[in-house]
Amino acid sequence: MLDTLRKRQRTLLIIITVVTIVTFIVFLNPSTRMRGGPQSVIGTINGRSISLEDVQKLSNVSELAYGLGLIDLLRHLMPGQNEARSRDEENLGLSWNLLLLRDEAKALQIEPSDDEIRNAEKKLAAFQTDGHFDQAKYQQIVGLANTRGLTPADIDNVVADNLRVQDVYRLVTAAAPMPESLLRRDYELSQAKMNLAVLSFKAADYKDNHDFSDSAVKSYYQDHSFRYELPEKRKIEFVAFILTDNQKKLADKEKQTVLKSLADNAEAFQEEVSSHPNDFDKKAKDKDLKVEQTGMFTSNDADPLIAKEQGLVTAANNLSKEQPVTDVIQGADGFYVAKLADVDPVHVAPLADVRGQVVAAMKADAVHADILKDTKGGATFLDAAKKAGVTPETPPAFSLANPGQQTTIAALISQNGLELSPGETSDVLTQGQDYVFVSMLSREPIDEAKFAEYKKKNASAIEQFYGNLVFKEWLRVALQKAGGSPLARYQSS
């Protein structure tokens, strides 16, 4: 996809079409527009008020950057999945980070010159033929951009922003090279073989166990009820305004016209049903629209009917009885409007259904406490386990990078971020319905020659990985100092 974007000027038309559609849905759709109008202040950066209009002016940055292959700008400034939950929030987060970066570049006096911008543009694959700058291709793309309301200045600006990112990144990461000790530690955690002792307490083995009184089991169940919560399940019904198979084959300009019509129809339908959600089915029938319905699904396991449309899944999970109808949701081939049909709220499973889990947890906690007490007194883990009446598994030595037959325990270690040193024992961990804890008996030394080869072979990747972490942390701190990001406020509203 990216190679095509870089090679063919025709694709810029597709990119700009996407920009137009995204802008329509995100910024022009009345149901998704932020309150207060374009001039409303949505936050401050270094004491300067930022309005919705300021953010809207940057709405074309991500698509232009993708199309021109300016990956550094997107890699370093696009908010992560844990920061942005929707396309709207991605656009807001990117714009905010970009506005901050411009301030920082100016303060550091590393603003790109006009010559630097022009030279950078000439090196872009999108403007080259056979490895050389092609003025005719550049003019063709600019002409296409002009028909969509974009100018050469928009291209200049996004290229300049990419240069700013690269320069600030170099300054920030040069001041914080990756420590040798950290690299060694990471390599050891991944590559060094471990000798472990593993104690597992399986719920199925304790369903009929009576080592603990019924009152003790009930008390533990009540005190740890959060462990036995069943997730919320919900069902939605929706109407799709999407391209037909034949329409998907249309030329870009014709397809844009169809998409605009679909968006208008979706908006009209959404406006009607948002004020009368109980009439969703009736109004769809009146307009000869097909209503589809999912089965019950959780937030982590979407119904197959909608699983491929992440925007629709996210919107469906945000619906409530107070707001049962979504905004117009953009999908891969059109738009959707959905309504909440049913909700099975979060609730705690009955004790009878989870008794095995409860007793397994109680047993694991008791044995864990006994073993830790004895090891603190000088006993080895294996001796302490024997005294506690349990026999741990001691699988053959393995590394996380090459777990062999020990993929289950390796996954448990990775998922819980365990970084045990020899002689240390983990907390009691959950593994599905079971409980496990692990002790590091010993760690075999790494092969120093292989470590040296690894550093040499992966120097660039290591530097980039660590540099990305350093830059993200710098950006987080810089955002806090500048006044914070508005994302948290919108996500909590």
Tab-separated table of N, CA and C in Angstrom, residues 117-263:
chain	number	residue	atom	x	y	z
A	117	ILE	N	13.641	22.723	2.957
A	117	ILE	CA	12.325	22.154	2.635
A	117	ILE	C	12.275	21.724	1.173
A	118	ARG	N	12.760	22.603	0.276
A	118	ARG	CA	12.745	22.269	-1.156
A	118	ARG	C	13.612	21.044	-1.440
A	119	ASN	N	14.789	20.992	-0.828
A	119	ASN	CA	15.680	19.849	-1.047
A	119	ASN	C	15.066	18.550	-0.523
A	120	ALA	N	14.388	18.645	0.612
A	120	ALA	CA	13.730	17.456	1.171
A	120	ALA	C	12.611	16.976	0.256
A	121	GLU	N	11.875	17.921	-0.334
A	121	GLU	CA	10.788	17.547	-1.246
A	121	GLU	C	11.337	16.845	-2.486
A	122	LYS	N	12.465	17.331	-2.987
A	122	LYS	CA	13.044	16.729	-4.188
A	122	LYS	C	13.490	15.286	-3.944
A	123	LYS	N	13.748	14.948	-2.681
A	123	LYS	CA	14.200	13.593	-2.351
A	123	LYS	C	13.050	12.624	-2.103
A	124	LEU	N	11.824	13.147	-2.084
A	124	LEU	CA	10.673	12.281	-1.830
A	124	LEU	C	10.387	11.391	-3.037
A	125	ALA	N	10.172	10.111	-2.789
A	125	ALA	CA	9.901	9.164	-3.872
A	125	ALA	C	8.648	9.536	-4.653
A	126	ALA	N	7.695	10.185	-3.977
A	126	ALA	CA	6.447	10.569	-4.650
A	126	ALA	C	6.685	11.562	-5.771
A	127	PHE	N	7.794	12.305	-5.704
A	127	PHE	CA	8.091	13.328	-6.706
A	127	PHE	C	9.246	12.918	-7.615
A	128	GLN	N	9.598	11.644	-7.616
A	128	GLN	CA	10.748	11.205	-8.393
A	128	GLN	C	10.354	10.215	-9.482
A	129	THR	N	11.195	10.171	-10.491
A	129	THR	CA	11.118	9.156	-11.537
A	129	THR	C	12.520	8.601	-11.728
A	130	ASP	N	12.662	7.297	-11.594
A	130	ASP	CA	13.970	6.638	-11.718
A	130	ASP	C	14.995	7.244	-10.768
A	131	GLY	N	14.563	7.587	-9.565
A	131	GLY	CA	15.488	8.072	-8.552
A	131	GLY	C	15.863	9.534	-8.659
A	132	HIS	N	15.215	10.278	-9.561
A	132	HIS	CA	15.533	11.696	-9.730
A	132	HIS	C	14.255	12.530	-9.634
A	133	PHE	N	14.414	13.755	-9.125
A	133	PHE	CA	13.263	14.645	-8.989
A	133	PHE	C	12.649	14.907	-10.357
A	134	ASP	N	11.322	14.783	-10.411
A	134	ASP	CA	10.586	14.950	-11.664
A	134	ASP	C	9.645	16.140	-11.494
A	135	GLN	N	10.012	17.287	-12.092
A	135	GLN	CA	9.215	18.504	-11.946
A	135	GLN	C	7.800	18.314	-12.494
A	136	ALA	N	7.687	17.570	-13.578
A	136	ALA	CA	6.365	17.344	-14.168
A	136	ALA	C	5.470	16.555	-13.209
A	137	LYS	N	6.043	15.547	-12.564
A	137	LYS	CA	5.259	14.764	-11.604
A	137	LYS	C	4.856	15.626	-10.417
A	138	TYR	N	5.783	16.469	-9.977
A	138	TYR	CA	5.466	17.376	-8.862
A	138	TYR	C	4.293	18.279	-9.235
A	139	GLN	N	4.339	18.848	-10.436
A	139	GLN	CA	3.275	19.750	-10.869
A	139	GLN	C	1.939	19.017	-11.026
A	140	GLN	N	1.998	17.780	-11.488
A	140	GLN	CA	0.770	16.996	-11.609
A	140	GLN	C	0.116	16.804	-10.241
A	141	ILE	N	0.931	16.468	-9.264
A	141	ILE	CA	0.392	16.224	-7.924
A	141	ILE	C	-0.115	17.517	-7.306
A	142	VAL	N	0.614	18.597	-7.513
A	142	VAL	CA	0.152	19.895	-7.004
A	142	VAL	C	-1.172	20.268	-7.653
A	143	GLY	N	-1.294	19.995	-8.966
A	143	GLY	CA	-2.546	20.293	-9.654
A	143	GLY	C	-3.709	19.507	-9.081
A	144	LEU	N	-3.479	18.243	-8.818
A	144	LEU	CA	-4.519	17.425	-8.199
A	144	LEU	C	-4.868	17.946	-6.810
A	145	ALA	N	-3.837	18.357	-6.085
A	145	ALA	CA	-4.074	18.885	-4.737
A	145	ALA	C	-4.909	20.159	-4.797
A	146	ASN	N	-4.632	21.003	-5.782
A	146	ASN	CA	-5.377	22.266	-5.910
A	146	ASN	C	-6.869	22.028	-6.112
A	147	THR	N	-7.209	20.977	-6.850
A	147	THR	CA	-8.630	20.706	-7.095
A	147	THR	C	-9.348	20.297	-5.820
A	148	ARG	N	-8.602	19.947	-4.794
A	148	ARG	CA	-9.201	19.526	-3.524
A	148	ARG	C	-9.003	20.550	-2.411
A	149	GLY	N	-8.616	21.751	-2.805
A	149	GLY	CA	-8.479	22.802	-1.806
A	149	GLY	C	-7.143	22.831	-1.108
A	150	LEU	N	-6.195	22.020	-1.560
A	150	LEU	CA	-4.851	22.011	-0.984
A	150	LEU	C	-3.905	22.774	-1.904
A	151	THR	N	-2.869	23.333	-1.328
A	151	THR	CA	-1.924	24.148	-2.084
A	151	THR	C	-0.515	23.612	-1.904
A	152	PRO	N	0.440	24.102	-2.711
A	152	PRO	CA	1.830	23.709	-2.485
A	152	PRO	C	2.294	24.025	-1.070
A	153	ALA	N	1.704	25.055	-0.464
A	153	ALA	CA	2.075	25.404	0.910
A	153	ALA	C	1.726	24.289	1.884
A	154	ASP	N	0.626	23.572	1.630
A	154	ASP	CA	0.264	22.446	2.495
A	154	ASP	C	1.318	21.351	2.425
A	155	ILE	N	1.821	21.109	1.218
A	155	ILE	CA	2.885	20.122	1.056
A	155	ILE	C	4.156	20.616	1.729
A	156	ASP	N	4.499	21.894	1.513
A	156	ASP	CA	5.680	22.466	2.161
A	156	ASP	C	5.590	22.325	3.678
A	157	ASN	N	4.417	22.598	4.223
A	157	ASN	CA	4.253	22.573	5.681
A	157	ASN	C	4.448	21.180	6.263
A	158	VAL	N	3.892	20.172	5.602
A	158	VAL	CA	4.020	18.831	6.152
A	158	VAL	C	5.456	18.326	6.015
A	159	VAL	N	6.143	18.718	4.942
A	159	VAL	CA	7.562	18.363	4.794
A	159	VAL	C	8.390	19.082	5.856
A	160	ALA	N	8.085	20.352	6.102
A	160	ALA	CA	8.788	21.109	7.144
A	160	ALA	C	8.567	20.480	8.513
A	161	ASP	N	7.342	20.035	8.775
A	161	ASP	CA	7.055	19.391	10.061
A	161	ASP	C	7.849	18.101	10.214
A	162	ASN	N	8.003	17.365	9.125
A	162	ASN	CA	8.789	16.134	9.187
A	162	ASN	C	10.246	16.437	9.498
A	163	LEU	N	10.775	17.509	8.918
A	163	LEU	CA	12.150	17.919	9.219
A	163	LEU	C	12.281	18.336	10.677
A	164	ARG	N	11.282	19.042	11.200
A	164	ARG	CA	11.317	19.433	12.614
A	164	ARG	C	11.364	18.201	13.517
A	165	VAL	N	10.515	17.228	13.202
A	165	VAL	CA	10.497	15.996	14.001
A	165	VAL	C	11.865	15.323	13.977
A	166	GLN	N	12.444	15.204	12.804
A	166	GLN	CA	13.739	14.537	12.678
A	166	GLN	C	14.819	15.263	13.471
A	167	ASP	N	14.825	16.601	13.401
A	167	ASP	CA	15.853	17.373	14.101
A	167	ASP	C	15.675	17.312	15.617
A	168	VAL	N	14.435	17.457	16.087
A	168	VAL	CA	14.194	17.378	17.531
A	168	VAL	C	14.500	15.969	18.030
A	169	TYR	N	14.128	14.968	17.259
A	169	TYR	CA	14.405	13.575	17.628
A	169	TYR	C	15.907	13.356	17.805
A	170	ARG	N	16.710	13.879	16.870
A	170	ARG	CA	18.160	13.707	16.962
A	170	ARG	C	18.713	14.366	18.223
A	171	LEU	N	18.232	15.565	18.525
A	171	LEU	CA	18.711	16.261	19.719
A	171	LEU	C	18.337	15.516	20.994
A	172	VAL	N	17.099	15.081	21.064
A	172	VAL	CA	16.611	14.414	22.276
A	172	VAL	C	17.318	13.084	22.499
A	173	THR	N	17.428	12.279	21.449
A	173	THR	CA	18.006	10.945	21.615
A	173	THR	C	19.523	10.987	21.771
A	174	ALA	N	20.171	12.013	21.202
A	174	ALA	CA	21.623	12.125	21.359
A	174	ALA	C	21.999	12.373	22.810
A	175	ALA	N	21.103	12.995	23.548
A	175	ALA	CA	21.370	13.305	24.956
A	175	ALA	C	21.092	12.124	25.873
A	176	ALA	N	20.537	11.031	25.318
A	176	ALA	CA	20.188	9.890	26.166
A	176	ALA	C	20.467	8.582	25.438
A	177	PRO	N	21.756	8.251	25.203
A	177	PRO	CA	22.067	6.984	24.539
A	177	PRO	C	21.687	5.799	25.426
A	178	MET	N	21.412	4.683	24.791
A	178	MET	CA	21.001	3.503	25.545
A	178	MET	C	22.163	2.982	26.379
A	179	PRO	N	21.985	2.845	27.699
A	179	PRO	CA	23.066	2.344	28.555
A	179	PRO	C	23.404	0.892	28.218
A	180	GLU	N	24.691	0.553	28.258
A	180	GLU	CA	25.130	-0.820	28.004
A	180	GLU	C	24.484	-1.788	28.991
A	181	SER	N	24.354	-1.356	30.239
A	181	SER	CA	23.779	-2.234	31.264
A	181	SER	C	22.323	-2.572	30.961
A	182	LEU	N	21.590	-1.609	30.433
A	182	LEU	CA	20.187	-1.845	30.099
A	182	LEU	C	20.068	-2.797	28.919
A	183	LEU	N	20.929	-2.614	27.920
A	183	LEU	CA	20.919	-3.498	26.764
A	183	LEU	C	21.263	-4.926	27.185
A	184	ARG	N	22.268	-5.059	28.051
A	184	ARG	CA	22.657	-6.384	28.531
A	184	ARG	C	21.514	-7.039	29.305
A	185	ARG	N	20.871	-6.244	30.169
A	185	ARG	CA	19.769	-6.779	30.968
A	185	ARG	C	18.634	-7.260	30.066
A	186	ASP	N	18.285	-6.468	29.061
A	186	ASP	CA	17.219	-6.865	28.144
A	186	ASP	C	17.588	-8.133	27.378
A	187	TYR	N	18.852	-8.223	26.973
A	187	TYR	CA	19.309	-9.405	26.238
A	187	TYR	C	19.250	-10.642	27.130
A	188	GLU	N	19.688	-10.493	28.376
A	188	GLU	CA	19.661	-11.626	29.306
A	188	GLU	C	18.231	-12.103	29.550
A	189	LEU	N	17.311	-11.160	29.746
A	189	LEU	CA	15.922	-11.535	29.999
A	189	LEU	C	15.327	-12.308	28.830
A	190	SER	N	15.777	-11.981	27.640
A	190	SER	CA	15.233	-12.630	26.452
A	190	SER	C	15.971	-13.917	26.086
A	191	GLN	N	17.306	-13.888	26.173
A	191	GLN	CA	18.109	-14.962	25.603
A	191	GLN	C	18.679	-15.958	26.610
A	192	ALA	N	18.889	-15.537	27.852
A	192	ALA	CA	19.507	-16.440	28.829
A	192	ALA	C	18.530	-17.539	29.238
A	193	LYS	N	19.029	-18.754	29.333
A	193	LYS	CA	18.178	-19.859	29.758
A	193	LYS	C	17.901	-19.773	31.254
A	194	MET	N	16.675	-20.133	31.623
A	194	MET	CA	16.246	-20.064	33.017
A	194	MET	C	15.934	-21.463	33.531
A	195	ASN	N	16.292	-21.692	34.787
A	195	ASN	CA	15.870	-22.892	35.493
A	195	ASN	C	14.815	-22.463	36.501
A	196	LEU	N	13.589	-22.918	36.300
A	196	LEU	CA	12.460	-22.452	37.092
A	196	LEU	C	11.828	-23.582	37.888
A	197	ALA	N	11.145	-23.175	38.944
A	197	ALA	CA	10.235	-24.065	39.665
A	197	ALA	C	8.853	-23.437	39.558
A	198	VAL	N	7.879	-24.218	39.134
A	198	VAL	CA	6.541	-23.688	38.861
A	198	VAL	C	5.506	-24.464	39.673
A	199	LEU	N	4.687	-23.732	40.410
A	199	LEU	CA	3.594	-24.341	41.164
A	199	LEU	C	2.263	-23.874	40.592
A	200	SER	N	1.437	-24.817	40.185
A	200	SER	CA	0.138	-24.497	39.588
A	200	SER	C	-0.988	-25.042	40.460
A	201	PHE	N	-2.053	-24.266	40.545
A	201	PHE	CA	-3.231	-24.655	41.319
A	201	PHE	C	-4.433	-24.518	40.385
A	202	LYS	N	-4.881	-25.653	39.868
A	202	LYS	CA	-5.908	-25.650	38.832
A	202	LYS	C	-7.304	-25.689	39.449
A	203	ALA	N	-8.158	-24.812	38.944
A	203	ALA	CA	-9.518	-24.712	39.477
A	203	ALA	C	-10.247	-26.050	39.409
A	204	ALA	N	-10.032	-26.787	38.325
A	204	ALA	CA	-10.736	-28.066	38.160
A	204	ALA	C	-10.375	-29.064	39.250
A	205	ASP	N	-9.154	-28.949	39.792
A	205	ASP	CA	-8.707	-29.887	40.827
A	205	ASP	C	-9.268	-29.555	42.201
A	206	TYR	N	-9.804	-28.348	42.348
A	206	TYR	CA	-10.230	-27.899	43.683
A	206	TYR	C	-11.738	-27.676	43.787
A	207	LYS	N	-12.470	-28.049	42.760
A	207	LYS	CA	-13.917	-27.819	42.784
A	207	LYS	C	-14.584	-28.520	43.958
A	208	ASP	N	-14.114	-29.735	44.271
A	208	ASP	CA	-14.708	-30.515	45.365
A	208	ASP	C	-13.775	-30.611	46.568
A	209	ASN	N	-12.777	-29.725	46.620
A	209	ASN	CA	-11.832	-29.730	47.739
A	209	ASN	C	-12.463	-29.072	48.962
A	210	HIS	N	-12.189	-29.652	50.146
A	210	HIS	CA	-12.780	-29.112	51.375
A	210	HIS	C	-11.709	-28.839	52.432
A	211	ASP	N	-10.529	-28.390	51.971
A	211	ASP	CA	-9.483	-28.007	52.921
A	211	ASP	C	-9.885	-26.769	53.715
A	212	PHE	N	-10.794	-25.981	53.160
A	212	PHE	CA	-11.254	-24.762	53.824
A	212	PHE	C	-12.750	-24.884	54.115
A	213	SER	N	-13.171	-24.261	55.202
A	213	SER	CA	-14.586	-24.315	55.569
A	213	SER	C	-15.429	-23.535	54.573
A	214	ASP	N	-16.709	-23.871	54.518
A	214	ASP	CA	-17.616	-23.166	53.618
A	214	ASP	C	-17.663	-21.676	53.936
A	215	SER	N	-17.612	-21.337	55.222
A	215	SER	CA	-17.663	-19.923	55.602
A	215	SER	C	-16.404	-19.195	55.154
A	216	ALA	N	-15.239	-19.885	55.224
A	216	ALA	CA	-13.986	-19.267	54.782
A	216	ALA	C	-14.001	-19.063	53.271
A	217	VAL	N	-14.512	-20.048	52.547
A	217	VAL	CA	-14.603	-19.937	51.087
A	217	VAL	C	-15.525	-18.793	50.697
A	218	LYS	N	-16.665	-18.697	51.368
A	218	LYS	CA	-17.618	-17.630	51.071
A	218	LYS	C	-17.018	-16.264	51.365
A	219	SER	N	-16.303	-16.161	52.490
A	219	SER	CA	-15.686	-14.883	52.859
A	219	SER	C	-14.632	-14.465	51.830
A	220	TYR	N	-13.798	-15.431	51.389
A	220	TYR	CA	-12.769	-15.133	50.387
A	220	TYR	C	-13.431	-14.710	49.077
A	221	TYR	N	-14.464	-15.413	48.696
A	221	TYR	CA	-15.214	-15.095	47.472
A	221	TYR	C	-15.754	-13.673	47.523
A	222	GLN	N	-16.319	-13.285	48.654
A	222	GLN	CA	-16.883	-11.941	48.790
A	222	GLN	C	-15.786	-10.878	48.785
A	223	ASP	N	-14.654	-11.178	49.445
A	223	ASP	CA	-13.558	-10.204	49.511
A	223	ASP	C	-12.861	-10.032	48.165
A	224	HIS	N	-12.929	-11.045	47.319
A	224	HIS	CA	-12.244	-11.002	46.019
A	224	HIS	C	-13.241	-11.141	44.867
A	225	SER	N	-14.434	-10.610	45.078
A	225	SER	CA	-15.496	-10.782	44.078
A	225	SER	C	-15.117	-10.221	42.711
A	226	PHE	N	-14.232	-9.200	42.690
A	226	PHE	CA	-13.824	-8.598	41.421
A	226	PHE	C	-13.172	-9.619	40.492
A	227	ARG	N	-12.568	-10.665	41.087
A	227	ARG	CA	-11.915	-11.685	40.263
A	227	ARG	C	-12.920	-12.522	39.470
A	228	TYR	N	-14.125	-12.545	39.943
A	228	TYR	CA	-15.110	-13.465	39.377
A	228	TYR	C	-16.214	-12.732	38.622
A	229	GLU	N	-15.902	-11.497	38.258
A	229	GLU	CA	-16.869	-10.730	37.479
A	229	GLU	C	-16.951	-11.252	36.046
A	230	LEU	N	-18.159	-11.362	35.563
A	230	LEU	CA	-18.383	-11.696	34.159
A	230	LEU	C	-18.530	-10.389	33.390
A	231	PRO	N	-17.866	-10.252	32.255
A	231	PRO	CA	-17.871	-8.970	31.539
A	231	PRO	C	-19.242	-8.623	30.986
A	232	GLU	N	-19.442	-7.341	30.795
A	232	GLU	CA	-20.674	-6.877	30.165
A	232	GLU	C	-20.778	-7.444	28.753
A	233	LYS	N	-21.987	-7.811	28.380
A	233	LYS	CA	-22.264	-8.223	27.008
A	233	LYS	C	-23.331	-7.301	26.445
A	234	ARG	N	-23.241	-7.066	25.164
A	234	ARG	CA	-24.223	-6.191	24.532
A	234	ARG	C	-24.542	-6.659	23.121
A	235	LYS	N	-25.637	-6.164	22.624
A	235	LYS	CA	-26.093	-6.479	21.273
A	235	LYS	C	-26.479	-5.161	20.605
A	236	ILE	N	-26.156	-5.016	19.324
A	236	ILE	CA	-26.559	-3.815	18.593
A	236	ILE	C	-27.281	-4.199	17.314
A	237	GLU	N	-28.042	-3.252	16.789
A	237	GLU	CA	-28.567	-3.359	15.439
A	237	GLU	C	-28.059	-2.149	14.672
A	238	PHE	N	-27.858	-2.325	13.382
A	238	PHE	CA	-27.251	-1.241	12.612
A	238	PHE	C	-27.721	-1.252	11.164
A	239	VAL	N	-27.552	-0.081	10.552
A	239	VAL	CA	-27.825	0.085	9.125
A	239	VAL	C	-26.518	0.478	8.448
A	240	ALA	N	-26.211	-0.162	7.338
A	240	ALA	CA	-24.976	0.113	6.601
A	240	ALA	C	-25.277	0.925	5.343
A	241	PHE	N	-24.503	1.983	5.155
A	241	PHE	CA	-24.576	2.801	3.937
A	241	PHE	C	-23.237	2.617	3.225
A	242	ILE	N	-23.104	1.542	2.487
A	242	ILE	CA	-21.799	1.184	1.937
A	242	ILE	C	-21.866	0.986	0.425
A	243	LEU	N	-20.689	1.046	-0.180
A	243	LEU	CA	-20.566	0.854	-1.623
A	243	LEU	C	-20.945	-0.571	-2.009
A	244	THR	N	-21.597	-0.711	-3.133
A	244	THR	CA	-21.836	-2.038	-3.688
A	244	THR	C	-20.538	-2.535	-4.321
A	245	ASP	N	-20.500	-3.809	-4.658
A	245	ASP	CA	-19.297	-4.362	-5.285
A	245	ASP	C	-18.961	-3.621	-6.573
A	246	ASN	N	-19.969	-3.273	-7.361
A	246	ASN	CA	-19.721	-2.549	-8.612
A	246	ASN	C	-19.233	-1.131	-8.343
A	247	GLN	N	-19.783	-0.480	-7.317
A	247	GLN	CA	-19.370	0.888	-6.989
A	247	GLN	C	-17.925	0.937	-6.497
A	248	LYS	N	-17.470	-0.132	-5.879
A	248	LYS	CA	-16.081	-0.179	-5.416
A	248	LYS	C	-15.106	-0.134	-6.588
A	249	LYS	N	-15.577	-0.507	-7.769
A	249	LYS	CA	-14.715	-0.547	-8.954
A	249	LYS	C	-14.710	0.770	-9.722
A	250	LEU	N	-15.500	1.742	-9.270
A	250	LEU	CA	-15.592	3.017	-9.972
A	250	LEU	C	-14.279	3.785	-9.907
A	251	ALA	N	-14.108	4.712	-10.838
A	251	ALA	CA	-12.968	5.629	-10.785
A	251	ALA	C	-13.088	6.479	-9.522
A	252	ASP	N	-11.961	7.021	-9.090
A	252	ASP	CA	-11.923	7.720	-7.806
A	252	ASP	C	-12.930	8.862	-7.719
A	253	LYS	N	-13.014	9.673	-8.772
A	253	LYS	CA	-13.918	10.824	-8.727
A	253	LYS	C	-15.367	10.368	-8.627
A	254	GLU	N	-15.721	9.339	-9.407
A	254	GLU	CA	-17.097	8.832	-9.357
A	254	GLU	C	-17.387	8.187	-8.005
A	255	LYS	N	-16.386	7.497	-7.465
A	255	LYS	CA	-16.572	6.859	-6.163
A	255	LYS	C	-16.780	7.904	-5.073
A	256	GLN	N	-16.049	9.014	-5.187
A	256	GLN	CA	-16.211	10.088	-4.201
A	256	GLN	C	-17.641	10.627	-4.216
A	257	THR	N	-18.199	10.770	-5.402
A	257	THR	CA	-19.578	11.268	-5.523
A	257	THR	C	-20.556	10.319	-4.838
A	258	VAL	N	-20.355	9.022	-5.048
A	258	VAL	CA	-21.230	8.031	-4.414
A	258	VAL	C	-21.063	8.068	-2.897
A	259	LEU	N	-19.815	8.160	-2.434
A	259	LEU	CA	-19.562	8.202	-0.991
A	259	LEU	C	-20.193	9.431	-0.354
A	260	LYS	N	-20.138	10.559	-1.066
A	260	LYS	CA	-20.760	11.778	-0.539
A	260	LYS	C	-22.264	11.576	-0.385
A	261	SER	N	-22.883	10.918	-1.365
A	261	SER	CA	-24.321	10.647	-1.289
A	261	SER	C	-24.633	9.699	-0.138
A	262	LEU	N	-23.803	8.675	0.031
A	262	LEU	CA	-24.004	7.736	1.140
A	262	LEU	C	-23.868	8.442	2.486
A	263	ALA	N	-22.874	9.336	2.578
A	263	ALA	CA	-22.678	10.082	3.822
A	263	ALA	C	-23.884	10.962	4.128
